[in-house]
Amino acid sequence: DIPNPSSDLDSYQKKCGERSAMCFECIPEYCSKECSNCGISKNVWKNVQVGRSDIDRKGLFASEPIKKDEYIIEYLGLETPDKPENCPDNKYVMQMKHHYIDARYKGSLARYINQYPETNAKFVKKIVNGSERCGVFATQDIPKGKEITCYYG
């Protein structure tokens, strides 16, 4: 049972780990400054850049060292209730529970993350202020200049 921040702030702040495990993000203004479960809400991305990839034509690369479990970037695009048509291999389309994120024509740099057997990041779907969103988090330390890779399956 997750406490309501307006009725019991102290108890709310102590339950961060439970919210994270349940894929709910904390509300930054009610949680402690040290809380690491507010990445998507705070909208503070790591420094990343698109570059030439050996996996595919383009990829997303770390422009600064990224530590394991750190929030990297949000997967953004056009939200649509139905799977987009004319989309070979679902490229640039992320399936969520109740909608799709179509980043083919407009979206965040996260759309350039390539799939690779040796991943160093993962997609994490979370409820943020009542909306389903998708963040990318490091699964290991990623050095500056390294390509960020995830499993799309």
mmCIF file of C-alpha atoms in Angstrom:
data_model
loop_
_atom_site.group_PDB
_atom_site.id
_atom_site.type_symbol
_atom_site.label_atom_id
_atom_site.label_comp_id
_atom_site.label_asym_id
_atom_site.label_seq_id
_atom_site.Cartn_x
_atom_site.Cartn_y
_atom_site.Cartn_z
ATOM 1 C CA ASP A 1 0.000 0.000 0.000
ATOM 2 C CA ILE A 2 1.642 3.249 -1.163
ATOM 3 C CA PRO A 3 0.900 6.203 1.135
ATOM 4 C CA ASN A 4 -0.587 9.419 -0.196
ATOM 5 C CA PRO A 5 2.066 12.181 -0.100
ATOM 6 C CA SER A 6 -0.401 14.852 0.963
ATOM 7 C CA SER A 7 -1.518 12.913 4.034
ATOM 8 C CA ASP A 8 1.729 11.266 5.212
ATOM 9 C CA LEU A 9 4.872 12.795 3.671
ATOM 10 C CA ASP A 10 7.348 10.979 5.926
ATOM 11 C CA SER A 11 5.848 7.579 5.145
ATOM 12 C CA TYR A 12 5.707 8.459 1.417
ATOM 13 C CA GLN A 13 9.431 9.221 1.352
ATOM 14 C CA LYS A 14 10.266 5.902 3.031
ATOM 15 C CA LYS A 15 8.392 3.896 0.356
ATOM 16 C CA CYS A 16 10.566 4.857 -2.680
ATOM 17 C CA GLY A 17 11.871 1.317 -3.209
ATOM 18 C CA GLU A 18 8.359 -0.143 -3.219
ATOM 19 C CA ARG A 19 7.180 2.338 -5.873
ATOM 20 C CA SER A 20 10.210 1.609 -8.035
ATOM 21 C CA ALA A 21 9.666 -2.170 -7.809
ATOM 22 C CA MET A 22 6.021 -1.682 -8.814
ATOM 23 C CA CYS A 23 7.095 0.462 -11.815
ATOM 24 C CA PHE A 24 5.637 3.651 -10.362
ATOM 25 C CA GLU A 25 7.790 6.728 -10.292
ATOM 26 C CA CYS A 26 7.944 8.987 -7.238
ATOM 27 C CA ILE A 27 6.576 12.511 -7.377
ATOM 28 C CA PRO A 28 9.754 14.655 -7.140
ATOM 29 C CA GLU A 29 8.243 17.475 -5.108
ATOM 30 C CA TYR A 30 7.139 15.027 -2.388
ATOM 31 C CA CYS A 31 10.203 12.791 -2.259
ATOM 32 C CA SER A 32 13.677 13.373 -0.879
ATOM 33 C CA LYS A 33 16.298 15.134 -3.002
ATOM 34 C CA GLU A 34 18.373 11.934 -2.963
ATOM 35 C CA CYS A 35 15.550 9.872 -4.519
ATOM 36 C CA SER A 36 16.713 8.077 -7.670
ATOM 37 C CA ASN A 37 13.181 7.048 -8.680
ATOM 38 C CA CYS A 38 12.252 10.388 -10.312
ATOM 39 C CA GLY A 39 14.346 10.326 -13.503
ATOM 40 C CA ILE A 40 11.540 10.536 -16.047
ATOM 41 C CA SER A 41 9.580 13.127 -14.017
ATOM 42 C CA LYS A 42 12.597 15.394 -13.619
ATOM 43 C CA ASN A 43 13.266 15.134 -17.372
ATOM 44 C CA VAL A 44 17.031 15.386 -16.912
ATOM 45 C CA TRP A 45 18.718 13.280 -19.579
ATOM 46 C CA LYS A 46 22.311 12.180 -19.709
ATOM 47 C CA ASN A 47 24.499 13.773 -22.364
ATOM 48 C CA VAL A 48 24.157 11.527 -25.405
ATOM 49 C CA GLN A 49 24.688 11.958 -29.124
ATOM 50 C CA VAL A 50 23.838 10.190 -32.361
ATOM 51 C CA GLY A 51 26.815 8.807 -34.235
ATOM 52 C CA ARG A 52 27.924 6.234 -36.783
ATOM 53 C CA SER A 53 27.338 2.712 -35.481
ATOM 54 C CA ASP A 54 28.934 -0.612 -36.390
ATOM 55 C CA ILE A 55 25.603 -2.287 -35.500
ATOM 56 C CA ASP A 56 23.369 -0.205 -37.789
ATOM 57 C CA ARG A 57 23.894 3.025 -39.696
ATOM 58 C CA LYS A 58 23.317 5.242 -36.673
ATOM 59 C CA GLY A 59 23.400 4.648 -32.939
ATOM 60 C CA LEU A 60 23.173 6.510 -29.647
ATOM 61 C CA PHE A 61 26.425 7.098 -27.757
ATOM 62 C CA ALA A 62 27.267 8.260 -24.244
ATOM 63 C CA SER A 63 28.853 11.735 -24.223
ATOM 64 C CA GLU A 64 29.692 11.338 -20.534
ATOM 65 C CA PRO A 65 30.270 8.341 -18.241
ATOM 66 C CA ILE A 66 26.984 6.766 -17.115
ATOM 67 C CA LYS A 67 26.774 4.661 -13.962
ATOM 68 C CA LYS A 68 24.830 1.430 -13.591
ATOM 69 C CA ASP A 69 21.105 2.004 -12.830
ATOM 70 C CA GLU A 70 21.208 5.675 -13.856
ATOM 71 C CA TYR A 71 18.390 7.096 -15.948
ATOM 72 C CA ILE A 72 19.671 7.944 -19.435
ATOM 73 C CA ILE A 73 16.816 9.229 -21.602
ATOM 74 C CA GLU A 74 13.087 8.842 -22.245
ATOM 75 C CA TYR A 75 11.750 7.067 -25.330
ATOM 76 C CA LEU A 76 9.449 9.679 -26.871
ATOM 77 C CA GLY A 77 7.350 9.896 -30.017
ATOM 78 C CA LEU A 78 3.777 10.177 -31.195
ATOM 79 C CA GLU A 79 1.403 8.245 -28.921
ATOM 80 C CA THR A 80 -1.146 6.199 -30.824
ATOM 81 C CA PRO A 81 -3.724 3.656 -29.574
ATOM 82 C CA ASP A 82 -3.156 1.338 -32.560
ATOM 83 C CA LYS A 83 -0.013 -0.183 -34.005
ATOM 84 C CA PRO A 84 1.220 2.058 -36.830
ATOM 85 C CA GLU A 85 0.745 0.666 -40.336
ATOM 86 C CA ASN A 86 3.528 0.373 -42.904
ATOM 87 C CA CYS A 87 6.151 -0.100 -40.238
ATOM 88 C CA PRO A 88 8.655 -2.787 -41.238
ATOM 89 C CA ASP A 89 10.259 -4.586 -38.315
ATOM 90 C CA ASN A 90 8.522 -2.189 -35.902
ATOM 91 C CA LYS A 91 11.514 0.110 -36.323
ATOM 92 C CA TYR A 92 11.199 3.168 -34.056
ATOM 93 C CA VAL A 93 7.913 1.882 -32.541
ATOM 94 C CA MET A 94 7.690 0.986 -28.843
ATOM 95 C CA GLN A 95 4.723 -1.066 -27.638
ATOM 96 C CA MET A 96 3.386 0.010 -24.273
ATOM 97 C CA LYS A 97 0.538 -1.593 -22.304
ATOM 98 C CA HIS A 98 -2.239 0.695 -23.581
ATOM 99 C CA HIS A 99 -0.671 2.473 -26.562
ATOM 100 C CA TYR A 100 2.269 2.634 -28.947
ATOM 101 C CA ILE A 101 5.026 5.227 -29.139
ATOM 102 C CA ASP A 102 5.778 5.930 -32.798
ATOM 103 C CA ALA A 103 9.166 7.659 -33.111
ATOM 104 C CA ARG A 104 9.568 7.156 -36.874
ATOM 105 C CA TYR A 105 9.099 10.809 -37.814
ATOM 106 C CA LYS A 106 9.385 12.662 -34.527
ATOM 107 C CA GLY A 107 10.828 11.471 -31.249
ATOM 108 C CA SER A 108 13.683 11.626 -28.790
ATOM 109 C CA LEU A 109 17.232 10.507 -29.510
ATOM 110 C CA ALA A 110 16.372 7.226 -27.750
ATOM 111 C CA ARG A 111 14.992 5.985 -31.076
ATOM 112 C CA TYR A 112 18.600 5.541 -32.231
ATOM 113 C CA ILE A 113 19.357 2.941 -29.551
ATOM 114 C CA ASN A 114 20.238 -0.267 -31.380
ATOM 115 C CA GLN A 115 19.464 -3.806 -30.318
ATOM 116 C CA TYR A 116 22.572 -5.859 -29.668
ATOM 117 C CA PRO A 117 23.191 -9.177 -27.868
ATOM 118 C CA GLU A 118 25.532 -7.508 -25.352
ATOM 119 C CA THR A 119 23.254 -4.811 -23.958
ATOM 120 C CA ASN A 120 24.319 -2.105 -21.528
ATOM 121 C CA ALA A 121 20.895 -0.532 -20.967
ATOM 122 C CA LYS A 122 17.236 -1.498 -20.716
ATOM 123 C CA PHE A 123 13.827 -0.009 -21.414
ATOM 124 C CA VAL A 124 11.766 0.422 -18.255
ATOM 125 C CA LYS A 125 8.063 1.190 -18.535
ATOM 126 C CA LYS A 126 6.795 3.206 -15.572
ATOM 127 C CA ILE A 127 3.687 5.001 -14.447
ATOM 128 C CA VAL A 128 4.611 8.676 -14.080
ATOM 129 C CA ASN A 129 1.911 10.968 -12.682
ATOM 130 C CA GLY A 130 -0.731 8.552 -13.990
ATOM 131 C CA SER A 131 0.719 8.160 -17.527
ATOM 132 C CA GLU A 132 2.609 5.189 -18.899
ATOM 133 C CA ARG A 133 6.076 6.243 -20.081
ATOM 134 C CA CYS A 134 9.288 4.511 -21.109
ATOM 135 C CA GLY A 135 12.721 5.373 -19.761
ATOM 136 C CA VAL A 136 16.124 3.963 -20.634
ATOM 137 C CA PHE A 137 18.334 2.941 -17.703
ATOM 138 C CA ALA A 138 21.931 1.698 -17.644
ATOM 139 C CA THR A 139 22.386 -1.963 -16.698
ATOM 140 C CA GLN A 140 26.120 -1.480 -16.282
ATOM 141 C CA ASP A 141 28.623 1.373 -16.219
ATOM 142 C CA ILE A 142 28.840 2.906 -19.700
ATOM 143 C CA PRO A 143 32.029 4.807 -20.501
ATOM 144 C CA LYS A 144 32.051 8.024 -22.508
ATOM 145 C CA GLY A 145 32.004 7.248 -26.238
ATOM 146 C CA LYS A 146 30.379 3.793 -25.870
ATOM 147 C CA GLU A 147 27.255 2.962 -27.868
ATOM 148 C CA ILE A 148 24.101 2.471 -25.778
ATOM 149 C CA THR A 149 22.347 -0.787 -26.641
ATOM 150 C CA CYS A 150 19.126 -2.458 -25.458
ATOM 151 C CA TYR A 151 17.076 -5.584 -26.092
ATOM 152 C CA TYR A 152 13.780 -4.748 -27.787
ATOM 153 C CA GLY A 153 12.065 -8.083 -27.210
#
